mmCIF file of C-alpha atoms in Angstrom:
data_model
loop_
_atom_site.group_PDB
_atom_site.id
_atom_site.type_symbol
_atom_site.label_atom_id
_atom_site.label_comp_id
_atom_site.label_asym_id
_atom_site.label_seq_id
_atom_site.Cartn_x
_atom_site.Cartn_y
_atom_site.Cartn_z
ATOM 1 C CA MET A 1 2.520 21.475 -66.172
ATOM 2 C CA ASN A 2 -0.496 19.354 -65.952
ATOM 3 C CA GLU A 3 -0.824 17.137 -63.163
ATOM 4 C CA ASP A 4 0.251 13.838 -65.066
ATOM 5 C CA GLU A 5 3.408 15.379 -65.623
ATOM 6 C CA ARG A 6 4.694 16.837 -62.700
ATOM 7 C CA ALA A 7 3.972 13.593 -60.959
ATOM 8 C CA GLU A 8 5.963 12.291 -63.587
ATOM 9 C CA LEU A 9 8.444 14.864 -62.700
ATOM 10 C CA ASP A 10 8.862 13.987 -59.694
ATOM 11 C CA ARG A 11 9.324 10.402 -59.381
ATOM 12 C CA LEU A 12 11.799 10.826 -62.026
ATOM 13 C CA VAL A 13 13.627 13.507 -60.369
ATOM 14 C CA PRO A 14 14.668 12.550 -56.906
ATOM 15 C CA GLY A 15 14.836 14.689 -53.343
ATOM 16 C CA PRO A 16 17.932 16.986 -52.096
ATOM 17 C CA ALA A 17 19.462 14.303 -49.857
ATOM 18 C CA ARG A 18 19.713 16.225 -47.273
ATOM 19 C CA PRO A 19 17.373 18.048 -44.772
ATOM 20 C CA GLU A 20 17.336 22.399 -44.875
ATOM 21 C CA LEU A 21 19.145 23.795 -41.596
ATOM 22 C CA SER A 22 16.853 24.608 -38.737
ATOM 23 C CA ALA A 23 16.169 28.571 -37.939
ATOM 24 C CA ASP A 24 18.784 27.749 -35.004
ATOM 25 C CA ARG A 25 20.946 26.507 -37.077
ATOM 26 C CA HIS A 26 21.337 28.803 -39.392
ATOM 27 C CA ARG A 27 20.899 31.529 -36.803
ATOM 28 C CA LEU A 28 24.138 29.996 -35.252
ATOM 29 C CA LEU A 29 26.338 29.907 -38.099
ATOM 30 C CA ARG A 30 25.283 32.838 -39.979
ATOM 31 C CA GLY A 31 26.536 34.744 -43.947
ATOM 32 C CA HIS A 32 28.286 31.462 -44.566
ATOM 33 C CA LEU A 33 27.957 28.338 -47.038
ATOM 34 C CA MET A 34 27.037 24.273 -48.015
ATOM 35 C CA SER A 35 24.775 23.581 -44.921
ATOM 36 C CA GLU A 36 25.027 21.620 -42.366
ATOM 37 C CA ILE A 37 21.527 19.995 -41.693
ATOM 38 C CA ARG A 38 20.045 19.830 -39.633
ATOM 39 C CA GLU A 39 15.647 20.405 -39.480
ATOM 40 C CA THR A 40 13.514 22.352 -41.233
ATOM 41 C CA LYS A 41 13.422 25.966 -41.984
ATOM 42 C CA PRO A 42 15.656 27.016 -45.460
ATOM 43 C CA ALA A 43 18.514 29.092 -44.899
ATOM 44 C CA ARG A 44 17.791 32.591 -44.891
ATOM 45 C CA ALA A 45 20.021 34.325 -47.752
ATOM 46 C CA ARG A 46 21.846 37.255 -47.714
ATOM 47 C CA ARG A 47 20.662 39.826 -50.188
ATOM 48 C CA GLY A 48 22.680 41.830 -52.902
ATOM 49 C CA ARG A 49 22.573 42.978 -56.607
ATOM 50 C CA LEU A 50 21.048 40.622 -58.842
ATOM 51 C CA GLY A 51 22.876 38.048 -60.859
ATOM 52 C CA TRP A 52 25.264 37.539 -57.599
ATOM 53 C CA VAL A 53 25.716 33.753 -56.269
ATOM 54 C CA ALA A 54 27.279 32.478 -52.643
ATOM 55 C CA LEU A 55 30.567 30.166 -53.501
ATOM 56 C CA PRO A 56 31.823 27.554 -51.470
ATOM 57 C CA ALA A 57 32.597 29.636 -48.208
ATOM 58 C CA LEU A 58 34.003 27.402 -45.400
ATOM 59 C CA ALA A 59 33.382 25.055 -46.743
ATOM 60 C CA GLY A 60 29.864 23.327 -44.192
ATOM 61 C CA GLY A 61 28.268 24.201 -41.874
ATOM 62 C CA LEU A 62 30.144 27.766 -42.168
ATOM 63 C CA ALA A 63 28.159 27.620 -44.815
ATOM 64 C CA LEU A 64 26.114 31.016 -47.389
ATOM 65 C CA ALA A 65 22.841 29.739 -49.077
ATOM 66 C CA LEU A 66 21.927 30.680 -52.353
ATOM 67 C CA ALA A 67 22.092 34.061 -52.502
ATOM 68 C CA LEU A 68 21.751 36.635 -54.490
ATOM 69 C CA THR A 69 18.758 37.207 -55.846
ATOM 70 C CA ASN A 70 17.321 40.841 -56.435
ATOM 71 C CA GLY A 71 18.548 44.069 -57.192
ATOM 72 C CA GLY A 72 17.479 46.658 -53.519
ATOM 73 C CA GLY A 73 19.845 44.401 -50.533
ATOM 74 C CA ASP A 74 21.151 45.878 -47.811
ATOM 75 C CA GLY A 75 23.630 48.170 -50.567
ATOM 76 C CA ALA A 76 26.204 47.272 -52.844
ATOM 77 C CA PRO A 77 28.887 43.885 -52.718
ATOM 78 C CA ALA A 78 32.428 45.098 -51.995
ATOM 79 C CA PRO A 79 35.324 45.654 -54.203
ATOM 80 C CA GLN A 80 36.343 42.696 -56.109
ATOM 81 C CA GLN A 81 39.159 41.718 -54.257
ATOM 82 C CA GLN A 82 41.714 39.772 -57.297
ATOM 83 C CA ALA A 83 42.166 35.997 -56.216
ATOM 84 C CA ARG A 84 45.334 34.767 -54.706
ATOM 85 C CA GLN A 85 46.799 31.588 -56.538
ATOM 86 C CA ALA A 86 46.751 28.441 -54.558
ATOM 87 C CA PRO A 87 49.677 25.842 -54.107
ATOM 88 C CA GLN A 88 49.319 22.634 -55.449
ATOM 89 C CA ASP A 89 49.047 19.274 -52.779
ATOM 90 C CA THR A 90 52.488 17.659 -52.053
ATOM 91 C CA GLN A 91 50.628 14.549 -52.042
ATOM 92 C CA ALA A 92 49.003 13.904 -56.264
ATOM 93 C CA GLN A 93 45.171 13.594 -55.523
ATOM 94 C CA PRO A 94 43.961 10.346 -54.577
ATOM 95 C CA ALA A 95 40.736 9.328 -57.464
ATOM 96 C CA PRO A 96 37.267 10.352 -55.802
ATOM 97 C CA GLN A 97 36.184 7.789 -53.322
ATOM 98 C CA GLN A 98 32.199 6.231 -52.699
ATOM 99 C CA SER A 99 31.310 6.149 -49.585
ATOM 100 C CA THR A 100 33.570 4.371 -47.327
ATOM 101 C CA GLY A 101 33.051 5.391 -43.429
ATOM 102 C CA THR A 102 36.621 2.659 -43.643
ATOM 103 C CA LEU A 103 39.602 3.632 -41.657
ATOM 104 C CA ASN A 104 42.296 4.735 -44.095
ATOM 105 C CA ALA A 105 45.505 6.619 -43.363
ATOM 106 C CA ALA A 106 45.977 9.550 -44.977
ATOM 107 C CA PRO A 107 49.521 10.717 -46.982
ATOM 108 C CA VAL A 108 52.483 10.567 -44.745
ATOM 109 C CA GLY A 109 52.787 14.407 -45.146
ATOM 110 C CA ALA A 110 49.074 14.778 -43.802
ATOM 111 C CA LEU A 111 49.361 12.721 -41.008
ATOM 112 C CA GLN A 112 52.351 13.924 -39.972
ATOM 113 C CA LEU A 113 51.189 16.961 -39.407
ATOM 114 C CA LEU A 114 47.224 16.683 -38.187
ATOM 115 C CA SER A 115 49.623 14.219 -35.220
ATOM 116 C CA GLN A 116 51.979 17.447 -35.118
ATOM 117 C CA ALA A 117 48.436 19.299 -34.584
ATOM 118 C CA ALA A 118 47.206 15.913 -32.365
ATOM 119 C CA ASP A 119 50.108 17.063 -30.827
ATOM 120 C CA THR A 120 49.529 20.866 -29.562
ATOM 121 C CA ALA A 121 46.077 19.821 -28.256
ATOM 122 C CA ALA A 122 46.342 17.357 -26.983
ATOM 123 C CA GLY A 123 48.984 19.588 -24.377
ATOM 124 C CA LYS A 124 47.025 22.914 -23.574
ATOM 125 C CA PRO A 125 45.587 23.190 -20.509
ATOM 126 C CA ASP A 126 41.941 21.444 -19.764
ATOM 127 C CA PRO A 127 39.745 25.630 -19.842
ATOM 128 C CA LYS A 128 37.071 23.008 -17.200
ATOM 129 C CA PRO A 129 34.181 25.639 -18.390
ATOM 130 C CA GLY A 130 31.412 25.990 -16.090
ATOM 131 C CA LYS A 131 27.996 25.800 -16.742
ATOM 132 C CA GLY A 132 27.043 29.201 -15.839
ATOM 133 C CA GLN A 133 30.367 30.152 -18.944
ATOM 134 C CA PHE A 134 30.270 30.485 -22.434
ATOM 135 C CA VAL A 135 32.702 28.953 -25.255
ATOM 136 C CA TYR A 136 33.846 32.543 -26.376
ATOM 137 C CA VAL A 137 35.933 32.824 -30.397
ATOM 138 C CA GLU A 138 36.656 35.621 -32.015
ATOM 139 C CA SER A 139 37.622 35.336 -35.625
ATOM 140 C CA LEU A 140 37.793 37.076 -38.885
ATOM 141 C CA VAL A 141 35.719 35.771 -42.624
ATOM 142 C CA ALA A 142 34.861 36.354 -45.660
ATOM 143 C CA PHE A 143 32.954 35.020 -47.967
ATOM 144 C CA GLY A 144 33.460 34.304 -51.908
ATOM 145 C CA SER A 145 30.393 35.455 -54.937
ATOM 146 C CA SER A 146 30.570 34.579 -58.305
ATOM 147 C CA ASN A 147 27.918 36.590 -61.045
ATOM 148 C CA ILE A 148 25.725 34.470 -63.416
ATOM 149 C CA ALA A 149 26.012 36.466 -65.619
ATOM 150 C CA THR A 150 28.778 37.268 -66.409
ATOM 151 C CA GLY A 151 30.807 34.527 -64.769
ATOM 152 C CA GLU A 152 32.848 36.430 -62.681
ATOM 153 C CA SER A 153 33.849 36.297 -58.789
ATOM 154 C CA LYS A 154 34.904 37.373 -56.144
ATOM 155 C CA VAL A 155 35.659 37.240 -52.223
ATOM 156 C CA ASP A 156 33.997 40.010 -50.236
ATOM 157 C CA PRO A 157 37.125 41.759 -47.435
ATOM 158 C CA ALA A 158 37.330 40.268 -44.196
ATOM 159 C CA HIS A 159 35.348 41.596 -41.075
ATOM 160 C CA ARG A 160 35.165 40.592 -37.689
ATOM 161 C CA ARG A 161 32.972 37.786 -35.627
ATOM 162 C CA GLN A 162 32.111 37.121 -32.779
ATOM 163 C CA ILE A 163 30.492 33.704 -31.133
ATOM 164 C CA TRP A 164 29.571 33.496 -27.520
ATOM 165 C CA LEU A 165 28.388 30.263 -27.234
ATOM 166 C CA SER A 166 26.664 28.381 -24.337
ATOM 167 C CA VAL A 167 28.651 25.919 -22.242
ATOM 168 C CA ASP A 168 26.133 22.957 -21.306
ATOM 169 C CA GLY A 169 23.550 24.610 -24.328
ATOM 170 C CA SER A 170 21.302 26.032 -21.370
ATOM 171 C CA GLN A 171 21.113 30.247 -21.645
ATOM 172 C CA TRP A 172 21.542 32.866 -24.302
ATOM 173 C CA GLY A 173 24.348 32.612 -26.682
ATOM 174 C CA VAL A 174 25.022 35.368 -28.825
ATOM 175 C CA LEU A 175 26.702 36.799 -32.615
ATOM 176 C CA LYS A 176 28.043 39.807 -33.156
ATOM 177 C CA GLU A 177 29.292 39.881 -36.797
ATOM 178 C CA GLY A 178 30.323 42.805 -39.495
ATOM 179 C CA GLN A 179 30.905 45.179 -36.208
ATOM 180 C CA GLY A 180 34.130 48.127 -37.220
ATOM 181 C CA GLN A 181 36.153 45.091 -40.014
ATOM 182 C CA GLY A 182 34.401 46.390 -43.217
ATOM 183 C CA GLY A 183 31.292 44.064 -42.493
ATOM 184 C CA LYS A 184 27.416 45.268 -41.872
ATOM 185 C CA PRO A 185 26.415 44.297 -37.919
ATOM 186 C CA ASN A 186 23.761 42.044 -37.801
ATOM 187 C CA ALA A 187 20.489 43.112 -39.137
ATOM 188 C CA PRO A 188 17.841 43.864 -35.915
ATOM 189 C CA GLU A 189 15.419 40.750 -36.190
ATOM 190 C CA LYS A 190 11.629 40.244 -34.811
ATOM 191 C CA VAL A 191 12.342 39.386 -30.137
ATOM 192 C CA LYS A 192 10.494 35.702 -30.851
ATOM 193 C CA PRO A 193 8.992 34.625 -27.045
ATOM 194 C CA GLY A 194 11.111 34.166 -24.281
ATOM 195 C CA GLU A 195 14.235 35.698 -26.218
ATOM 196 C CA PRO A 196 15.535 38.328 -24.700
ATOM 197 C CA ALA A 197 14.834 42.315 -24.763
ATOM 198 C CA PRO A 198 17.235 43.365 -27.712
ATOM 199 C CA ARG A 199 21.092 43.790 -27.034
ATOM 200 C CA ALA A 200 22.844 47.350 -26.802
ATOM 201 C CA ASP A 201 25.998 46.423 -28.578
ATOM 202 C CA GLY A 202 23.989 45.349 -31.991
ATOM 203 C CA GLY A 203 24.523 41.471 -31.216
ATOM 204 C CA MET A 204 21.888 39.042 -32.082
ATOM 205 C CA TRP A 205 20.631 36.225 -29.725
ATOM 206 C CA LEU A 206 21.290 31.798 -30.620
ATOM 207 C CA ASP A 207 18.542 30.621 -28.908
ATOM 208 C CA PRO A 208 19.533 27.859 -26.550
ATOM 209 C CA ASN A 209 20.769 25.017 -27.774
ATOM 210 C CA THR A 210 18.965 21.934 -26.208
ATOM 211 C CA ARG A 211 20.016 19.491 -28.434
ATOM 212 C CA PRO A 212 23.263 19.360 -29.481
ATOM 213 C CA GLY A 213 25.633 17.307 -31.839
ATOM 214 C CA LEU A 214 28.716 17.765 -34.267
ATOM 215 C CA ASN A 215 27.076 19.299 -36.688
ATOM 216 C CA ALA A 216 25.968 21.755 -33.311
ATOM 217 C CA PRO A 217 28.144 20.753 -30.574
ATOM 218 C CA THR A 218 28.447 22.923 -27.562
ATOM 219 C CA TYR A 219 31.811 22.142 -24.763
ATOM 220 C CA ALA A 220 29.474 20.182 -22.586
ATOM 221 C CA TYR A 221 28.983 18.354 -25.789
ATOM 222 C CA LEU A 222 32.379 17.474 -27.285
ATOM 223 C CA ALA A 223 33.655 16.509 -23.548
ATOM 224 C CA THR A 224 31.434 13.427 -24.312
ATOM 225 C CA LEU A 225 32.826 12.041 -27.091
ATOM 226 C CA PRO A 226 35.096 9.820 -27.131
ATOM 227 C CA THR A 227 39.310 9.730 -27.061
ATOM 228 C CA ASP A 228 40.024 7.547 -28.867
ATOM 229 C CA PRO A 229 40.299 8.133 -33.092
ATOM 230 C CA ASP A 230 38.938 5.210 -34.721
ATOM 231 C CA ALA A 231 36.037 5.078 -32.272
ATOM 232 C CA LEU A 232 35.287 9.000 -33.058
ATOM 233 C CA LEU A 233 35.445 7.854 -36.682
ATOM 234 C CA LYS A 234 33.368 6.137 -36.500
ATOM 235 C CA LYS A 235 30.835 7.958 -34.619
ATOM 236 C CA ILE A 236 31.068 10.486 -36.844
ATOM 237 C CA TYR A 237 30.250 8.862 -40.046
ATOM 238 C CA THR A 238 27.246 7.067 -38.370
ATOM 239 C CA GLU A 239 26.026 10.837 -36.781
ATOM 240 C CA THR A 240 26.282 12.379 -40.431
ATOM 241 C CA LYS A 241 25.410 9.564 -43.254
ATOM 242 C CA GLY A 242 23.421 10.993 -45.557
ATOM 243 C CA MET A 243 24.939 14.323 -45.585
ATOM 244 C CA GLY A 244 26.620 15.465 -47.621
ATOM 245 C CA PRO A 245 27.769 15.323 -50.479
ATOM 246 C CA GLY A 246 29.937 11.967 -48.984
ATOM 247 C CA PRO A 247 30.352 10.273 -46.416
ATOM 248 C CA ASP A 248 34.378 11.167 -46.422
ATOM 249 C CA GLN A 249 33.890 14.576 -47.125
ATOM 250 C CA GLU A 250 31.265 15.333 -44.671
ATOM 251 C CA ALA A 251 33.226 13.961 -41.633
ATOM 252 C CA PHE A 252 36.374 16.008 -42.967
ATOM 253 C CA VAL A 253 33.697 19.159 -42.258
ATOM 254 C CA THR A 254 31.948 17.886 -39.464
ATOM 255 C CA ILE A 255 35.816 18.056 -37.830
ATOM 256 C CA GLY A 256 36.940 21.491 -39.310
ATOM 257 C CA ASP A 257 33.910 23.150 -38.053
ATOM 258 C CA VAL A 258 34.394 22.497 -34.226
ATOM 259 C CA LEU A 259 38.035 23.700 -34.825
ATOM 260 C CA ARG A 260 37.158 27.021 -36.352
ATOM 261 C CA GLU A 261 33.394 28.047 -33.448
ATOM 262 C CA GLN A 262 34.273 25.719 -30.682
ATOM 263 C CA ILE A 263 36.184 24.407 -28.290
ATOM 264 C CA ALA A 264 36.834 20.890 -26.428
ATOM 265 C CA PRO A 265 38.884 19.301 -24.068
ATOM 266 C CA PRO A 266 42.260 18.669 -24.924
ATOM 267 C CA ALA A 267 42.396 15.028 -25.588
ATOM 268 C CA VAL A 268 38.877 15.491 -27.266
ATOM 269 C CA SER A 269 40.686 18.179 -30.276
ATOM 270 C CA ALA A 270 44.175 15.014 -30.414
ATOM 271 C CA ALA A 271 41.262 12.692 -31.059
ATOM 272 C CA LEU A 272 39.585 14.974 -33.392
ATOM 273 C CA TYR A 273 43.634 15.680 -35.892
ATOM 274 C CA ARG A 274 44.054 12.340 -35.193
ATOM 275 C CA ALA A 275 39.988 10.452 -37.023
ATOM 276 C CA ALA A 276 40.870 12.908 -39.602
ATOM 277 C CA ALA A 277 43.926 11.334 -40.011
ATOM 278 C CA LYS A 278 42.126 8.445 -41.473
ATOM 279 C CA ILE A 279 39.157 9.785 -43.807
ATOM 280 C CA PRO A 280 41.147 9.347 -48.336
ATOM 281 C CA GLY A 281 41.666 11.674 -49.768
ATOM 282 C CA VAL A 282 43.244 14.542 -47.163
ATOM 283 C CA THR A 283 47.145 15.818 -47.967
ATOM 284 C CA VAL A 284 49.302 18.556 -47.556
ATOM 285 C CA VAL A 285 49.092 22.750 -49.213
ATOM 286 C CA ASP A 286 52.734 23.652 -48.754
ATOM 287 C CA ASP A 287 51.542 27.244 -47.369
ATOM 288 C CA SER A 288 48.223 28.892 -47.252
ATOM 289 C CA VAL A 289 46.749 32.285 -45.625
ATOM 290 C CA ASP A 290 44.374 32.153 -44.050
ATOM 291 C CA ALA A 291 42.000 35.602 -43.429
ATOM 292 C CA SER A 292 44.237 37.849 -41.549
ATOM 293 C CA GLY A 293 46.867 36.934 -44.268
ATOM 294 C CA ARG A 294 48.642 35.053 -41.544
ATOM 295 C CA HIS A 295 50.362 32.024 -43.404
ATOM 296 C CA GLY A 296 51.449 28.395 -42.335
ATOM 297 C CA VAL A 297 50.535 25.144 -44.228
ATOM 298 C CA ALA A 298 47.973 23.334 -44.005
ATOM 299 C CA VAL A 299 46.037 20.112 -44.191
ATOM 300 C CA ALA A 300 43.222 19.634 -47.479
ATOM 301 C CA ARG A 301 40.192 17.602 -49.496
ATOM 302 C CA VAL A 302 39.222 17.857 -52.906
ATOM 303 C CA ASP A 303 35.288 17.650 -53.365
ATOM 304 C CA GLY A 304 33.561 18.972 -56.334
ATOM 305 C CA GLY A 305 36.983 20.580 -57.322
ATOM 306 C CA ILE A 306 37.076 22.803 -53.852
ATOM 307 C CA ARG A 307 39.168 22.133 -51.686
ATOM 308 C CA THR A 308 39.397 22.455 -48.520
ATOM 309 C CA GLU A 309 42.074 23.491 -46.158
ATOM 310 C CA TRP A 310 42.840 24.250 -42.817
ATOM 311 C CA ILE A 311 45.128 26.102 -41.844
ATOM 312 C CA PHE A 312 48.483 24.932 -39.361
ATOM 313 C CA ASP A 313 51.435 27.167 -37.858
ATOM 314 C CA PRO A 314 54.393 25.671 -38.901
ATOM 315 C CA LYS A 315 56.286 26.261 -35.802
ATOM 316 C CA THR A 316 53.522 25.623 -33.581
ATOM 317 C CA HIS A 317 50.936 23.746 -34.937
ATOM 318 C CA GLU A 318 48.009 25.802 -33.945
ATOM 319 C CA PHE A 319 45.068 25.852 -35.589
ATOM 320 C CA LEU A 320 44.497 29.182 -37.589
ATOM 321 C CA GLY A 321 41.722 28.660 -40.518
ATOM 322 C CA GLU A 322 40.471 27.275 -43.210
ATOM 323 C CA ARG A 323 40.574 28.442 -46.712
ATOM 324 C CA THR A 324 38.537 26.958 -50.038
ATOM 325 C CA VAL A 325 40.290 27.102 -53.052
ATOM 326 C CA VAL A 326 38.818 25.782 -56.713
ATOM 327 C CA ALA A 327 41.051 23.192 -57.681
ATOM 328 C CA ALA A 328 39.838 22.014 -60.750
ATOM 329 C CA GLU A 329 39.358 23.218 -64.129
ATOM 330 C CA GLY A 330 35.815 23.577 -65.198
ATOM 331 C CA ASN A 331 34.397 24.402 -62.301
ATOM 332 C CA ASP A 332 31.663 27.196 -62.270
ATOM 333 C CA PHE A 333 33.560 29.237 -59.390
ATOM 334 C CA GLY A 334 36.506 30.388 -61.227
ATOM 335 C CA LYS A 335 39.558 28.695 -62.976
ATOM 336 C CA PRO A 336 41.812 26.891 -60.497
ATOM 337 C CA GLY A 337 43.990 28.800 -57.857
ATOM 338 C CA THR A 338 40.978 31.187 -57.227
ATOM 339 C CA VAL A 339 40.104 31.638 -53.754
ATOM 340 C CA THR A 340 36.071 31.596 -52.730
ATOM 341 C CA GLY A 341 36.119 32.275 -49.294
ATOM 342 C CA HIS A 342 38.459 31.656 -45.674
ATOM 343 C CA SER A 343 38.482 32.571 -41.807
ATOM 344 C CA ALA A 344 41.136 33.555 -39.300
ATOM 345 C CA VAL A 345 40.529 32.223 -35.321
ATOM 346 C CA LEU A 346 41.379 35.310 -33.704
ATOM 347 C CA ALA A 347 41.010 33.705 -29.820
ATOM 348 C CA SER A 348 38.773 31.680 -28.203
ATOM 349 C CA THR A 349 39.023 30.991 -24.662
ATOM 350 C CA VAL A 350 36.016 30.602 -22.208
ATOM 351 C CA VAL A 351 34.311 33.635 -20.333
ATOM 352 C CA ASP A 352 31.767 33.892 -17.845
ATOM 353 C CA GLN A 353 28.667 36.319 -19.690
ATOM 354 C CA PRO A 354 27.741 36.028 -23.307
ATOM 355 C CA GLY A 355 29.223 40.689 -24.848
ATOM 356 C CA GLU A 356 32.520 39.731 -22.864
ATOM 357 C CA GLU A 357 36.079 40.083 -24.157
ATOM 358 C CA PRO A 358 38.384 38.531 -22.900
ATOM 359 C CA GLN A 359 41.074 40.786 -20.791
ATOM 360 C CA GLN A 360 44.219 38.691 -23.056
ATOM 361 C CA LYS A 361 43.351 37.068 -26.736
ATOM 362 C CA ASN A 362 44.251 33.076 -26.376
ATOM 363 C CA ALA A 363 44.599 31.950 -30.244
#
């Protein structure tokens, strides 16, 4: 291709709609799909068998990059799992919407469930962590992949993920993923200037978060958010403008990322649920299963033929985890009902040191 042809191609084919993940953001959300995007450096790819690429898993920030492009890899992928069949939505899915930014109420079923989840969140005690403390979240996560050549899809076995995040972002955090539950331990990385010495427990250091935002929040940042749902949702639309497949889906997965791997003051958590109820296209799935096998009722939204589900305990309305499922025929990721990824929150609390595990786990 000559220079004139290349210039014409550049003119006709637009560049990417959103920037790549920064190295810091990727380190924080390592191992997941559909990047949350902040700045310059591209996300690293997981390696594995030639031909396999990542499927949408845990939509939004926790996301896998395109992967698996050489045969050397870290070892053969885990055996294929049978995909679970997902139930149908109890509400008819509305036609896809263009950029909205409007504050529309969800269907009654979703509105009721999110209101119940908001009430549960509002009734929890405020942890009021100190600046020197850390948010600790333990979860099980499982990701999907598909073989380009054969069309075969699979979800890897769930593995343990632990993360410690500085409450105010001023200190180094820690990520431990894979140890002891079927996953691979974090690969050692080159020590950066100013980074603490490598950890004996195999944990990976996470950079201090000096510029928190909705796509990489700290507890201190979340504590500053408005507790009025309309004002909060407007802020989410504003700060995520131009990101993701569209404003409504980006708002939905942004809230989901906070639910899955952060702690917020009770009033803010409640406002996040009530804000989610105002996003167009939100429905209910009567039965969903998280990565630990717990059944629950889910709030869901379909985008690009993939349904993202937030799973709640049907009695307490506590957030259990998240699942992504193929929702439409003709999808490259499999037949309708194919699970492309799931997670389960096992513990979330505040601790004094990175790497410290709580004596009692509070889901």
